[in-house]
Amino acid sequence: MKRIVKGSYGYGYSYGYGGHQQEDRLTPLSDDLLISILSYVDTKLAVQSSVLSKRWVNIWRLLPVININCEYEHGEQSPNDFFIRKVLTLRDRLIKIDRFNIAVKDYKTMSRVFRDAVSLGVGELRIDTSEHVGKYYPVSGVNVNVNSSDLVTRLSLKGMMEFGYFPTFDGLVSLRLERVKIVETEPFSCFPNLGELVLVNCKMRSGLEGLEVVAPGLSRLTISSCFPTPVAYKRLVLLTPKLSVLEIEGLTPMVFEPFDDLPVLHTVHVYTLYSGIEFELQKHNLMGIFAGLKRAQCVHLSPSTVEFLTKCVSMLAEEQCPFEDLKVLNLIPPPNMPAPQLNSFVVAYLLKEYPKAIVKSFPRFVGMACRPTDP
């Protein structure tokens, strides 16, 4: 066999299937580029790369991103706990962890990762326990280093976790909760600088009267409920004076309190789903949502929302125009289909006070680019 030429980190050439000589394209890359590449792979693979040569021994210690997907064998947890502790202990402490992404099934590992990540001042922390099929566990009860919590700017929690009161996180600007159970009526005021909040298929603990979003700096709020049956928030109160973008997706079981204190609300996205389940209640709540969004200037409606409004024409004839300063109405078209047609009663309900409002039809993600400067 032809002798392999040794390169700067190991070998300049390697042999693939069939013994064909292949050019080594990694050797010329700088350490910074290798670190960037390894930041996108599982951290276990990054650590295993240390056996390639002397050059690779310490590369993984410099990674600013940690990605761990805990594996289980025969119903038992593999030694991920030990691996995580070793990674956090042996890595270069001078390198700040920008992101920590972990998929885990057991509460013990989840709570330790949460506590350690906050103590280390991780900028962005994502914890996914969605594969866990047992009961909910409280994440807010995990003891954390309050002095380090200001360094956490983005937090994402997905799966079987209970979300309640936290210690104050002054640095947090973005929070995403998915399939999480909210166990407090007002759980967000401990994040005084929160700018973005996303709630996806979140449940409320039974017995709660509703959900209050108290966030003085919140500018963007997304509430998505796409379960087959409505996730009842019962009552939604927004104390968010700087809210400018609001997205509502799914069934509409919630009752909105009047939004008199939303002076800068500009862009609204409504992607309503409907079913035969409590149709009258959904219709009443949708009218309440529109009434609460009266200051919106740029309104995006999904095809299902337009269809839903069409089924409510008897009620719309008695309703006043919900908007006070409408400038753009976007009717989002179905995929690969023309824009939905508005029923005359729907037109009268949405536009009778604003005949000069611009009616557009562009896709959802394009519509999200609507800005306060749009005509």
PDB file of C-alpha atoms in Angstrom, residues 14 21 50 57 73 92 106 129 148 191 209 230 267 314:
ATOM      1  CA  SER A  14      -6.333   9.442   3.612  1.00  0.00           C
ATOM      2  CA  GLN A  21      -6.439   8.423  -2.261  1.00  0.00           C
ATOM      3  CA  SER A  50      -8.969  14.786  20.120  1.00  0.00           C
ATOM      4  CA  VAL A  57      -6.186  17.413  21.528  1.00  0.00           C
ATOM      5  CA  GLU A  73     -29.665   2.156  26.670  1.00  0.00           C
ATOM      6  CA  ASP A  92     -10.865  26.161  28.907  1.00  0.00           C
ATOM      7  CA  ASP A 106     -34.221  12.754  33.604  1.00  0.00           C
ATOM      8  CA  THR A 129     -37.081  17.159  27.852  1.00  0.00           C
ATOM      9  CA  SER A 148     -24.490  34.802  37.434  1.00  0.00           C
ATOM     10  CA  PHE A 191     -37.486  39.103  33.856  1.00  0.00           C
ATOM     11  CA  GLU A 209     -57.885  32.017  36.798  1.00  0.00           C
ATOM     12  CA  PRO A 230     -58.080  24.211  22.948  1.00  0.00           C
ATOM     13  CA  THR A 267     -48.214  44.630  13.792  1.00  0.00           C
ATOM     14  CA  SER A 314     -74.344  37.178  10.982  1.00  0.00           C
TER      15      SER A 314
END
